CSV table of C-alpha atoms and ligand atoms in Angstrom, one decimal:
chain,number,residue,atom,x,y,z
A,174,MET,CA,0.3,0.2,0.0
A,175,ALA,CA,1.3,3.4,-1.2
A,176,ILE,CA,0.0,6.9,-0.4
A,177,ILE,CA,0.1,9.2,-3.1
A,178,GLN,CA,0.4,13.2,-1.5
A,179,PHE,CA,-0.5,15.9,-4.0
A,180,PRO,CA,1.2,20.0,-2.7
A,181,LYS,CA,-1.6,21.4,-0.9
A,182,ASP,CA,-2.1,24.6,-3.0
A,183,MET,CA,-2.0,23.0,-6.0
A,184,LYS,CA,-5.8,23.2,-7.8
A,185,TRP,CA,-8.0,20.6,-8.8
A,186,GLY,CA,-10.7,21.2,-11.2
A,187,THR,CA,-13.3,18.8,-14.2
A,188,ALA,CA,-12.9,20.2,-18.2
A,189,THR,CA,-15.9,20.3,-20.9
A,190,ALA,CA,-16.5,21.9,-24.7
A,191,SER,CA,-19.2,24.4,-25.7
A,192,TYR,CA,-20.3,21.6,-28.9
A,193,GLN,CA,-19.8,18.7,-26.9
A,194,ILE,CA,-22.3,19.5,-24.0
A,195,GLU,CA,-23.7,23.2,-24.7
A,196,GLY,CA,-26.2,22.3,-26.9
A,197,ALA,CA,-28.7,25.3,-28.5
A,198,THR,CA,-27.4,25.4,-31.7
A,199,ASN,CA,-30.6,27.3,-33.0
A,200,GLU,CA,-30.9,29.3,-30.1
A,201,GLY,CA,-28.9,32.9,-28.8
A,202,GLY,CA,-28.5,34.3,-32.0
A,203,ARG,CA,-25.8,31.3,-32.6
A,204,GLY,CA,-24.2,31.3,-35.7
A,205,GLY,CA,-23.6,27.4,-37.5
A,206,SER,CA,-20.5,26.2,-36.8
A,207,ILE,CA,-17.5,23.5,-39.1
A,208,TRP,CA,-19.1,21.5,-37.0
A,209,ASP,CA,-22.6,22.1,-37.1
A,210,THR,CA,-22.2,21.1,-41.4
A,211,PHE,CA,-19.4,18.4,-39.7
A,212,SER,CA,-22.0,16.8,-37.9
A,213,LYS,CA,-25.0,16.7,-40.5
A,214,THR,CA,-23.1,15.7,-43.7
A,215,PRO,CA,-23.2,12.0,-43.9
A,216,GLY,CA,-20.7,9.4,-42.7
A,217,LYS,CA,-19.3,11.9,-40.6
A,218,VAL,CA,-20.0,11.2,-37.3
A,219,LEU,CA,-20.6,7.2,-35.6
A,220,ASN,CA,-24.8,6.7,-35.9
A,221,GLY,CA,-25.7,10.7,-37.9
A,222,ASP,CA,-25.1,11.9,-34.5
A,223,ASN,CA,-24.4,15.8,-34.0
A,224,GLY,CA,-24.6,18.0,-30.2
A,225,ASP,CA,-27.9,19.9,-31.7
A,226,VAL,CA,-28.9,18.5,-27.6
A,227,ALA,CA,-26.2,17.1,-26.3
A,228,CYS,CA,-25.8,17.8,-23.0
A,229,ASP,CA,-28.4,20.9,-22.7
A,230,SER,CA,-26.2,22.7,-20.7
A,231,TYR,CA,-27.1,25.9,-22.5
A,232,HIS,CA,-30.1,25.3,-20.0
A,233,ARG,CA,-28.8,23.2,-17.6
A,234,TYR,CA,-25.5,25.1,-16.4
A,235,GLU,CA,-26.8,25.7,-12.8
A,236,GLU,CA,-27.6,21.9,-12.1
A,237,ASP,CA,-23.8,21.4,-13.8
A,238,VAL,CA,-22.0,23.7,-11.2
A,239,GLN,CA,-24.2,22.6,-8.6
A,240,LEU,CA,-22.4,19.3,-9.4
A,241,MET,CA,-19.1,21.4,-9.8
A,242,LYS,CA,-19.6,22.8,-6.1
A,243,GLU,CA,-20.5,19.2,-4.6
A,244,LEU,CA,-17.4,17.9,-6.1
A,245,GLY,CA,-15.4,20.3,-4.2
A,246,ILE,CA,-13.6,21.6,-7.0
A,247,ASP,CA,-11.2,25.4,-7.1
A,248,VAL,CA,-11.3,25.6,-11.5
A,249,TYR,CA,-13.6,24.4,-14.1
A,250,ARG,CA,-11.9,24.8,-18.1
A,251,PHE,CA,-14.4,25.0,-20.5
A,252,SER,CA,-15.3,26.0,-24.3
A,253,VAL,CA,-16.4,29.1,-25.2
A,254,ALA,CA,-18.4,28.7,-28.9
A,255,TRP,CA,-16.9,31.4,-31.3
A,256,PRO,CA,-20.6,31.4,-32.9
A,257,ARG,CA,-22.8,32.3,-30.3
A,258,ILE,CA,-20.5,36.0,-29.6
A,259,PHE,CA,-19.0,36.6,-33.4
A,260,PRO,CA,-22.7,34.1,-35.6
A,261,ASN,CA,-20.3,34.7,-38.7
A,262,GLY,CA,-16.8,34.5,-37.5
A,263,THR,CA,-16.6,38.3,-36.9
A,264,GLY,CA,-18.1,41.0,-37.2
A,265,GLU,CA,-21.6,42.3,-35.8
A,266,VAL,CA,-21.6,41.3,-31.7
A,267,ASN,CA,-24.5,38.5,-30.1
A,268,GLN,CA,-25.2,39.7,-26.6
A,269,GLU,CA,-26.9,37.0,-26.0
A,270,GLY,CA,-24.4,34.3,-26.2
A,271,LEU,CA,-22.5,37.1,-24.1
A,272,ASP,CA,-24.9,37.1,-21.5
A,273,TYR,CA,-25.1,33.0,-21.4
A,274,TYR,CA,-21.0,33.6,-20.7
A,275,HIS,CA,-22.0,36.2,-17.4
A,276,ARG,CA,-24.7,34.2,-16.1
A,277,LEU,CA,-21.6,30.5,-16.3
A,278,VAL,CA,-19.3,32.6,-15.0
A,279,ASP,CA,-21.2,34.8,-12.5
A,280,GLU,CA,-23.0,31.0,-11.0
A,281,LEU,CA,-19.1,29.6,-10.8
A,282,LEU,CA,-18.0,32.3,-9.0
A,283,GLU,CA,-21.2,32.5,-6.8
A,284,ALA,CA,-20.1,29.0,-6.4
A,285,GLY,CA,-17.1,29.0,-5.3
A,286,ILE,CA,-15.0,28.4,-8.6
A,287,GLU,CA,-12.3,29.6,-10.9
A,288,PRO,CA,-13.2,29.4,-14.1
A,289,MET,CA,-10.6,29.0,-16.8
A,290,CYS,CA,-11.5,30.3,-20.5
A,291,THR,CA,-11.6,27.8,-23.5
A,292,LEU,CA,-11.3,30.4,-26.3
A,293,TYR,CA,-11.3,28.2,-29.6
A,294,HIS,CA,-12.3,24.8,-29.2
A,295,TRP,CA,-12.8,23.5,-31.9
A,296,ASP,CA,-16.4,25.5,-33.1
A,297,LEU,CA,-14.8,27.5,-36.4
A,298,PRO,CA,-17.9,29.7,-37.1
A,299,GLN,CA,-19.3,28.7,-40.2
A,300,ALA,CA,-18.2,31.4,-42.8
A,301,LEU,CA,-15.3,31.6,-41.6
A,302,GLN,CA,-14.5,27.9,-43.0
A,303,ASP,CA,-16.7,29.2,-46.0
A,304,LYS,CA,-14.0,31.2,-47.0
A,305,GLY,CA,-11.1,28.7,-45.7
A,306,GLY,CA,-11.1,28.5,-42.6
A,307,TRP,CA,-7.9,28.6,-40.6
A,308,ASN,CA,-5.8,28.0,-44.0
A,309,ASN,CA,-6.9,32.4,-44.2
A,310,ARG,CA,-4.7,34.2,-42.9
A,311,GLU,CA,-7.8,36.6,-42.0
A,312,THR,CA,-9.4,33.8,-39.3
A,313,ILE,CA,-5.7,34.1,-37.2
A,314,ASP,CA,-7.0,38.4,-37.4
A,315,ALA,CA,-10.6,37.4,-37.0
A,316,PHE,CA,-9.7,35.1,-33.7
A,317,VAL,CA,-8.0,38.4,-33.0
A,318,ASN,CA,-11.1,40.3,-32.4
A,319,TYR,CA,-12.9,37.3,-31.2
A,320,SER,CA,-10.8,36.8,-28.5
A,321,GLU,CA,-10.1,40.6,-27.4
A,322,THR,CA,-13.3,40.7,-27.4
A,323,MET,CA,-13.8,38.2,-24.5
A,324,PHE,CA,-10.6,39.5,-22.3
A,325,LYS,CA,-12.5,43.1,-22.7
A,326,GLU,CA,-15.4,41.4,-21.7
A,327,PHE,CA,-14.7,39.0,-19.4
A,328,SER,CA,-11.4,41.1,-17.0
A,329,GLY,CA,-12.1,41.0,-14.1
A,330,LYS,CA,-14.1,37.4,-13.9
A,331,ILE,CA,-11.9,35.4,-15.7
A,332,LYS,CA,-8.6,35.3,-15.1
A,333,TYR,CA,-7.7,32.4,-17.0
A,334,TRP,CA,-7.6,32.1,-20.5
A,335,ILE,CA,-6.4,28.8,-23.0
A,336,THR,CA,-6.6,30.4,-26.4
A,337,LEU,CA,-6.2,27.1,-28.7
A,338,ASN,CA,-7.2,23.5,-27.4
A,339,GLU,CA,-5.3,21.1,-29.4
A,340,PRO,CA,-3.6,22.7,-31.9
A,341,TRP,CA,-2.3,19.3,-33.5
A,342,CYS,CA,-5.6,18.2,-33.6
A,343,ILE,CA,-7.0,21.1,-35.0
A,344,ALA,CA,-4.6,21.3,-37.8
A,345,PHE,CA,-3.9,17.3,-38.4
A,346,LEU,CA,-6.9,15.4,-37.0
A,347,SER,CA,-9.1,17.8,-38.9
A,348,ASN,CA,-7.0,18.4,-42.8
A,349,TYR,CA,-5.0,15.4,-42.7
A,350,ILE,CA,-6.3,12.9,-41.2
A,351,GLY,CA,-10.0,14.2,-42.1
A,352,LEU,CA,-11.2,13.1,-39.0
A,353,HIS,CA,-12.6,16.2,-37.7
A,354,ALA,CA,-13.9,19.1,-39.5
A,355,PRO,CA,-14.2,20.1,-42.0
A,356,GLY,CA,-12.3,16.7,-43.1
A,357,ASN,CA,-10.1,17.5,-45.4
A,358,GLN,CA,-6.7,15.9,-46.2
A,359,ASN,CA,-3.9,17.1,-47.7
A,360,LEU,CA,-0.4,17.3,-45.7
A,361,GLN,CA,0.4,21.0,-47.6
A,362,LEU,CA,-2.8,22.3,-45.8
A,363,ALA,CA,-3.0,20.7,-42.4
A,364,THR,CA,1.4,21.2,-41.3
A,365,GLN,CA,1.0,25.3,-43.0
A,366,ILE,CA,-2.8,25.7,-40.5
A,367,SER,CA,-0.8,23.6,-37.8
A,368,HIS,CA,1.7,27.0,-38.5
A,369,HIS,CA,-1.8,30.0,-38.5
A,370,LEU,CA,-3.2,28.7,-35.4
A,371,LEU,CA,0.6,29.5,-33.1
A,372,VAL,CA,0.2,32.5,-34.9
A,373,ALA,CA,-3.0,33.1,-34.0
A,374,HIS,CA,-1.7,32.2,-31.2
A,375,GLY,CA,1.4,34.5,-30.4
A,376,LYS,CA,-0.7,37.7,-31.9
A,377,THR,CA,-3.5,36.3,-29.0
A,378,VAL,CA,-1.1,36.3,-26.3
A,379,GLN,CA,0.6,40.0,-27.4
A,380,LYS,CA,-3.5,42.1,-27.8
A,381,PHE,CA,-3.7,40.0,-24.3
A,382,ARG,CA,-0.8,42.2,-22.7
A,383,GLU,CA,-1.4,45.5,-24.7
A,384,LEU,CA,-5.1,45.0,-22.8
A,385,GLY,CA,-3.1,45.0,-19.2
A,386,ILE,CA,-5.9,41.9,-19.0
A,387,ASN,CA,-4.8,40.4,-14.7
A,388,GLY,CA,-4.8,37.2,-15.9
A,389,GLU,CA,-2.7,34.6,-17.4
A,390,ILE,CA,-2.8,33.5,-20.0
A,391,GLY,CA,-1.5,30.1,-21.9
A,392,TYR,CA,-2.3,27.9,-24.4
A,393,ALA,CA,-3.1,23.2,-24.8
A,394,PRO,CA,-1.2,21.5,-26.3
A,395,ASN,CA,-2.2,17.7,-27.1
A,396,THR,CA,0.9,15.2,-26.2
A,397,THR,CA,0.8,11.2,-26.5
A,398,TRP,CA,5.0,9.5,-25.9
A,399,LEU,CA,5.4,7.0,-28.0
A,400,HIS,CA,8.2,4.9,-26.5
A,401,PRO,CA,11.8,3.3,-28.4
A,402,TYR,CA,11.1,-0.6,-28.7
A,403,SER,CA,15.3,-1.5,-28.3
A,404,ASN,CA,17.6,1.1,-27.9
A,405,LYS,CA,18.6,1.0,-32.1
A,406,LEU,CA,18.4,5.2,-33.2
A,407,GLU,CA,16.5,3.8,-35.8
A,408,ASP,CA,13.6,3.2,-33.1
A,409,ILE,CA,14.6,6.0,-31.6
A,410,ASP,CA,14.4,8.4,-33.9
A,411,ALA,CA,10.5,6.6,-35.6
A,412,CYS,CA,9.6,7.5,-31.3
A,413,ARG,CA,11.1,10.5,-31.5
A,414,ARG,CA,9.1,12.1,-35.1
A,415,GLU,CA,5.8,10.5,-33.2
A,416,VAL,CA,6.6,12.5,-29.7
A,417,GLY,CA,7.7,15.8,-32.2
A,418,TRP,CA,5.5,15.9,-33.8
A,419,TYR,CA,2.8,16.8,-31.5
A,420,ILE,CA,5.1,18.3,-28.3
A,421,GLU,CA,8.2,19.7,-30.2
A,422,TRP,CA,7.0,20.8,-33.3
A,423,PHE,CA,3.5,22.8,-31.1
A,424,MET,CA,6.0,24.2,-28.3
A,425,ASP,CA,8.9,24.7,-29.2
A,426,PRO,CA,8.2,27.7,-32.1
A,427,VAL,CA,6.4,29.2,-28.4
A,428,PHE,CA,9.1,29.0,-26.1
A,429,LYS,CA,12.0,29.1,-29.1
A,430,GLY,CA,10.9,30.6,-31.5
A,431,GLU,CA,11.7,28.2,-33.9
A,432,TYR,CA,10.7,25.4,-35.5
A,433,PRO,CA,12.3,22.0,-34.6
A,434,ASP,CA,15.0,20.6,-37.8
A,435,PHE,CA,14.4,16.9,-36.9
A,436,MET,CA,10.9,17.6,-37.9
A,437,VAL,CA,11.4,20.0,-40.4
A,438,GLU,CA,13.0,18.4,-42.5
A,439,TRP,CA,10.2,14.9,-42.1
A,440,PHE,CA,8.2,17.3,-44.1
A,441,LYS,CA,10.5,18.9,-46.4
A,442,LYS,CA,11.4,14.4,-47.4
A,443,LYS,CA,7.3,15.0,-47.3
A,444,GLY,CA,6.9,17.1,-49.8
A,445,VAL,CA,5.5,20.1,-47.2
A,446,GLU,CA,5.9,23.9,-48.7
A,447,LEU,CA,5.6,25.8,-45.3
A,448,VAL,CA,5.4,29.8,-45.8
A,449,ILE,CA,6.3,31.8,-43.3
A,450,GLU,CA,6.0,35.4,-43.3
A,451,ASP,CA,8.0,38.3,-41.8
A,452,GLY,CA,7.9,38.4,-38.1
A,453,ASP,CA,5.5,35.5,-37.6
A,454,MET,CA,7.8,33.0,-35.8
A,455,GLU,CA,8.4,36.8,-33.3
A,456,THR,CA,4.8,37.0,-33.7
A,457,ILE,CA,5.3,33.0,-32.2
A,458,ASN,CA,7.1,33.6,-29.7
A,459,GLN,CA,5.7,35.5,-26.6
A,460,PRO,CA,6.1,34.6,-23.6
A,461,ILE,CA,2.8,32.7,-21.7
A,462,ASP,CA,2.1,32.1,-17.7
A,463,PHE,CA,1.5,27.8,-17.5
A,464,LEU,CA,1.2,25.9,-19.9
A,465,GLY,CA,-1.8,23.7,-20.0
A,466,ILE,CA,-0.8,19.7,-21.2
A,467,ASN,CA,-4.3,17.7,-22.0
A,468,TYR,CA,-2.1,12.7,-22.1
A,469,TYR,CA,-4.5,10.7,-22.6
A,470,THR,CA,-2.6,7.8,-23.4
A,471,GLY,CA,0.8,6.1,-25.7
A,472,HIS,CA,2.6,3.1,-26.4
A,473,VAL,CA,5.9,0.7,-27.3
A,474,ALA,CA,6.5,1.3,-30.7
A,475,ARG,CA,8.9,0.8,-33.7
A,476,TYR,CA,10.7,2.0,-37.0
A,477,LYS,CA,8.9,0.2,-40.0
A,478,GLU,CA,9.5,1.5,-43.3
A,479,ASN,CA,6.7,3.6,-45.6
A,480,GLU,CA,4.6,2.9,-42.2
A,481,GLY,CA,2.0,6.1,-41.7
A,482,LEU,CA,3.7,10.0,-42.4
A,483,LEU,CA,6.2,9.1,-40.0
A,484,ASP,CA,7.3,5.3,-41.2
A,485,TRP,CA,6.8,3.2,-36.7
A,486,GLU,CA,4.4,0.9,-35.9
A,487,LEU,CA,3.2,-0.2,-32.9
A,488,VAL,CA,4.1,-3.6,-30.8
A,489,GLU,CA,1.4,-4.9,-29.4
A,490,PHE,CA,2.0,-5.9,-25.7
A,491,GLY,CA,-1.6,-6.5,-24.4
A,492,TYR,CA,-1.7,-3.1,-22.7
A,493,GLN,CA,-5.2,-3.2,-21.6
A,494,ARG,CA,-7.5,0.1,-22.9
A,495,THR,CA,-10.5,1.8,-22.1
A,496,ASP,CA,-13.3,1.5,-24.4
A,497,ILE,CA,-11.8,4.2,-27.1
A,498,GLY,CA,-9.1,1.3,-27.8
A,499,TRP,CA,-7.0,3.0,-26.8
A,500,PRO,CA,-4.3,1.8,-24.3
A,501,ILE,CA,-3.3,2.7,-21.2
A,502,TYR,CA,0.6,3.8,-20.8
A,503,PRO,CA,0.9,6.7,-17.9
A,504,GLU,CA,4.9,5.7,-17.4
A,505,GLY,CA,4.4,8.4,-20.8
A,506,PHE,CA,2.5,11.1,-19.0
A,507,TYR,CA,5.5,11.0,-17.1
A,508,ASN,CA,7.7,11.0,-19.5
A,509,VAL,CA,5.2,13.5,-21.3
A,510,LEU,CA,6.6,15.3,-17.6
A,511,THR,CA,9.3,15.3,-17.8
A,512,HIS,CA,10.2,15.2,-21.0
A,513,ILE,CA,8.8,19.5,-21.4
A,514,THR,CA,10.0,20.5,-18.4
A,515,ASP,CA,13.6,19.2,-19.8
A,516,ARG,CA,14.0,21.0,-22.5
A,517,TYR,CA,11.6,24.3,-22.1
A,518,GLY,CA,12.4,24.5,-18.0
A,519,ASP,CA,10.3,25.5,-15.4
A,520,VAL,CA,7.6,26.2,-17.0
A,521,PRO,CA,3.7,26.4,-14.3
A,522,ILE,CA,1.4,23.0,-16.3
A,523,TYR,CA,-1.3,22.8,-16.0
A,524,ILE,CA,-2.9,19.4,-16.8
A,525,THR,CA,-5.9,21.0,-19.3
A,526,GLU,CA,-7.1,17.0,-19.9
A,527,ASN,CA,-6.7,13.5,-18.5
A,528,GLY,CA,-9.3,10.7,-18.5
A,529,SER,CA,-10.8,7.8,-19.8
A,530,CYS,CA,-13.9,6.5,-21.8
A,531,TYR,CA,-15.7,4.1,-19.9
A,532,ASN,CA,-19.3,2.9,-21.3
A,533,ASP,CA,-20.3,2.0,-18.1
A,534,GLU,CA,-23.9,2.8,-17.3
A,535,PRO,CA,-26.5,3.2,-14.4
A,536,VAL,CA,-27.0,0.3,-12.7
A,537,ASP,CA,-30.2,0.3,-10.0
A,538,GLY,CA,-28.8,4.5,-9.9
A,539,ARG,CA,-25.4,3.7,-9.2
A,540,VAL,CA,-22.7,3.2,-11.8
A,541,ARG,CA,-19.7,1.5,-11.1
A,542,ASP,CA,-17.2,2.7,-13.1
A,543,ASN,CA,-14.3,1.1,-11.6
A,544,GLY,CA,-12.0,0.7,-15.0
A,545,ARG,CA,-12.1,4.6,-14.5
A,546,ILE,CA,-11.3,5.2,-11.5
A,547,ASP,CA,-7.8,3.2,-12.1
A,548,TYR,CA,-7.2,5.0,-14.7
A,549,LEU,CA,-7.6,7.9,-12.8
A,550,GLN,CA,-5.0,6.6,-10.3
A,551,GLN,CA,-2.9,4.8,-12.2
A,552,HIS,CA,-2.4,8.9,-13.4
A,553,LEU,CA,-1.7,10.5,-10.7
A,554,THR,CA,0.6,9.1,-9.0
A,555,ALA,CA,2.7,9.5,-12.1
A,556,LEU,CA,2.4,13.0,-12.0
A,557,SER,CA,3.1,12.4,-8.4
A,558,ARG,CA,5.6,11.3,-10.0
A,559,ALA,CA,7.0,14.2,-12.0
A,560,ILE,CA,5.8,15.9,-9.4
A,561,GLU,CA,8.6,14.7,-7.0
A,562,SER,CA,10.9,14.7,-10.6
A,563,GLY,CA,10.7,19.0,-10.1
A,564,VAL,CA,7.2,19.6,-12.9
A,565,ASN,CA,5.9,22.8,-12.1
A,566,VAL,CA,2.3,21.6,-11.4
A,567,LYS,CA,-0.2,23.1,-10.8
A,568,GLY,CA,-3.6,21.5,-11.1
A,569,TYR,CA,-4.9,18.7,-12.4
A,570,LEU,CA,-8.4,18.5,-14.5
A,571,THR,CA,-9.1,15.7,-15.7
A,572,TRP,CA,-11.6,15.1,-18.9
A,573,SER,CA,-14.8,15.4,-18.0
A,574,LEU,CA,-17.5,16.6,-16.1
A,575,LEU,CA,-20.5,14.7,-18.2
A,576,ASP,CA,-20.3,12.6,-20.8
A,577,ASN,CA,-21.0,14.0,-23.6
A,578,PHE,CA,-20.7,14.0,-27.8
A,579,GLU,CA,-17.3,12.9,-28.0
A,580,TRP,CA,-16.8,14.1,-31.8
A,581,ALA,CA,-16.1,11.5,-35.2
A,582,GLU,CA,-17.5,9.3,-32.1
A,583,GLY,CA,-20.5,11.0,-31.3
A,584,TYR,CA,-22.4,9.6,-28.3
A,585,SER,CA,-21.2,5.8,-28.3
A,586,LYS,CA,-18.0,6.7,-26.1
A,587,ARG,CA,-17.9,8.2,-22.4
A,588,PHE,CA,-15.8,10.5,-20.6
A,589,GLY,CA,-18.2,11.5,-17.7
A,590,ILE,CA,-17.7,11.6,-14.2
A,591,VAL,CA,-20.8,12.7,-14.6
A,592,HIS,CA,-23.7,9.9,-16.2
A,593,VAL,CA,-25.6,11.8,-18.6
A,594,ASN,CA,-28.5,10.4,-19.9
A,595,TYR,CA,-29.2,11.4,-23.6
A,596,ARG,CA,-32.7,10.6,-24.5
A,597,THR,CA,-33.8,12.4,-20.2
A,598,LEU,CA,-30.6,14.0,-19.4
A,599,GLU,CA,-30.5,13.5,-16.4
A,600,ARG,CA,-27.3,13.6,-14.6
A,601,THR,CA,-26.2,10.9,-12.4
A,602,LYS,CA,-23.0,10.9,-10.1
A,603,LYS,CA,-20.4,7.9,-10.7
A,604,ASP,CA,-18.7,6.0,-8.7
A,605,SER,CA,-15.4,7.6,-10.2
A,606,TYR,CA,-17.2,11.0,-9.0
A,607,TYR,CA,-17.6,9.9,-4.9
A,608,TRP,CA,-13.3,8.7,-5.5
A,609,PHE,CA,-12.0,11.7,-7.7
A,610,LYS,CA,-14.6,14.5,-4.1
A,611,GLN,CA,-12.8,12.5,-1.3
A,612,ALA,CA,-9.0,12.7,-3.2
A,613,ILE,CA,-9.3,16.3,-3.9
A,614,SER,CA,-10.4,17.3,-0.5
A,615,ASN,CA,-8.2,14.8,1.0
A,616,LYS,CA,-5.3,16.2,-1.4
A,617,TRP,CA,-4.0,12.6,-1.4
A,618,PHE,CA,-5.5,8.9,-2.3
A,619,GLU,CA,-3.9,5.2,-1.0
A,620,LEU,CA,-3.4,2.9,-3.3
B,929,BGC,C1,-10.2,17.3,-26.5
B,929,BGC,C2,-12.0,17.5,-25.8
B,929,BGC,C3,-11.8,14.8,-26.5
B,929,BGC,C4,-10.8,13.9,-25.6
B,929,BGC,C5,-11.1,13.0,-26.0
B,929,BGC,C6,-9.5,15.3,-27.1
B,929,BGC,O1,-8.5,14.8,-27.2
B,929,BGC,O2,-9.4,18.2,-26.6
B,929,BGC,O3,-12.3,17.3,-27.0
B,929,BGC,O4,-13.8,14.2,-25.7
B,929,BGC,O5,-10.1,15.0,-25.7
B,929,BGC,O6,-11.1,12.1,-26.7
């Protein structure tokens, strides 16, 4: 038996995203987003599901804040639907959209919960996509303008801001692999988009400083870890490429003002020509106040010629997998955190997402999601090891408060510590909710 203990001043929380929980897509003057379009395109989302109702948090936010208050969390990370604020991406502000987030934020503050606001969690206004989306540099200016509106409107109420959630997904999953909106499959396009996203992030941070907003700003890249099967250089390099695609590609520009050579060369080999305008790298290289880290999975892999984009294959060891099929690999969490600290120094880190998919249903009113509790225990143990090793962890937010619209998987995959019945919209606290509540109130748990 071991006691896993956490610093007294560490913050605890839960995370969600607008399109995944809000519903009410045709209410409050909201414009259409690329996820409305994508989910209504046949064959893109499992079972033809879409976010029209989702968890109906737009109407049930008071109940959801109540769930969080009872859970005892310090921070709630939510995202703002850009098309609620600017239905066409730019132009006139939609007051009803601002009003909704004021109601939510006021409710949180009243419950003693610090709001952490993500400005972009994937629901790009469709009107901007119609003009090229993130491939068009005008979208960068539209994003800065929308962010400025939010900063001014919520200054004094919201102290923690996140520009982008998971730029790897926005660029590559959505425009090269094609599984997410808008669903393109073009490496040149996706890589150029990754650059525009980083410029948008940098310009937004500049704007935040220029306005003198009282608070902290960062971004939340997704991470993964592949451990080399052997110490052969080809295995080590293959894993380094995969990790580098997520970590170095999206962090070196922010922390060092340059793209990593090994990835630049690899992309060049694949025919990618990145267009970088004068001043872009300086713009991206803005000091940030904290780094958000999203981590779910990792594995062991080795070199395999011509396999996928980066020439590697997984080695199957029989690691357990969650109900979405992702291997459970808590060592990867530790490795990601120590690697980032080694490479970028003592940057304050919030774990902005970590969690697991288990599809347990209520039986006699109780959801026995032991798989999720095990996952949490293993990953919080890895986190505690990282803290012991000097990683500057400020907080841990689990994904997710609620079961919700899991993008291309629709409602078939459940990540919540609270169960949602999608027919009645009834919420049921799972066993993991009670486990998490106990752990964060103690600031330790027993393994
Ligand atoms: C995203 C969430 C998503 C979760 C589980 C992250 O990639 O930020 O929106 O639901 O992982 O797939």
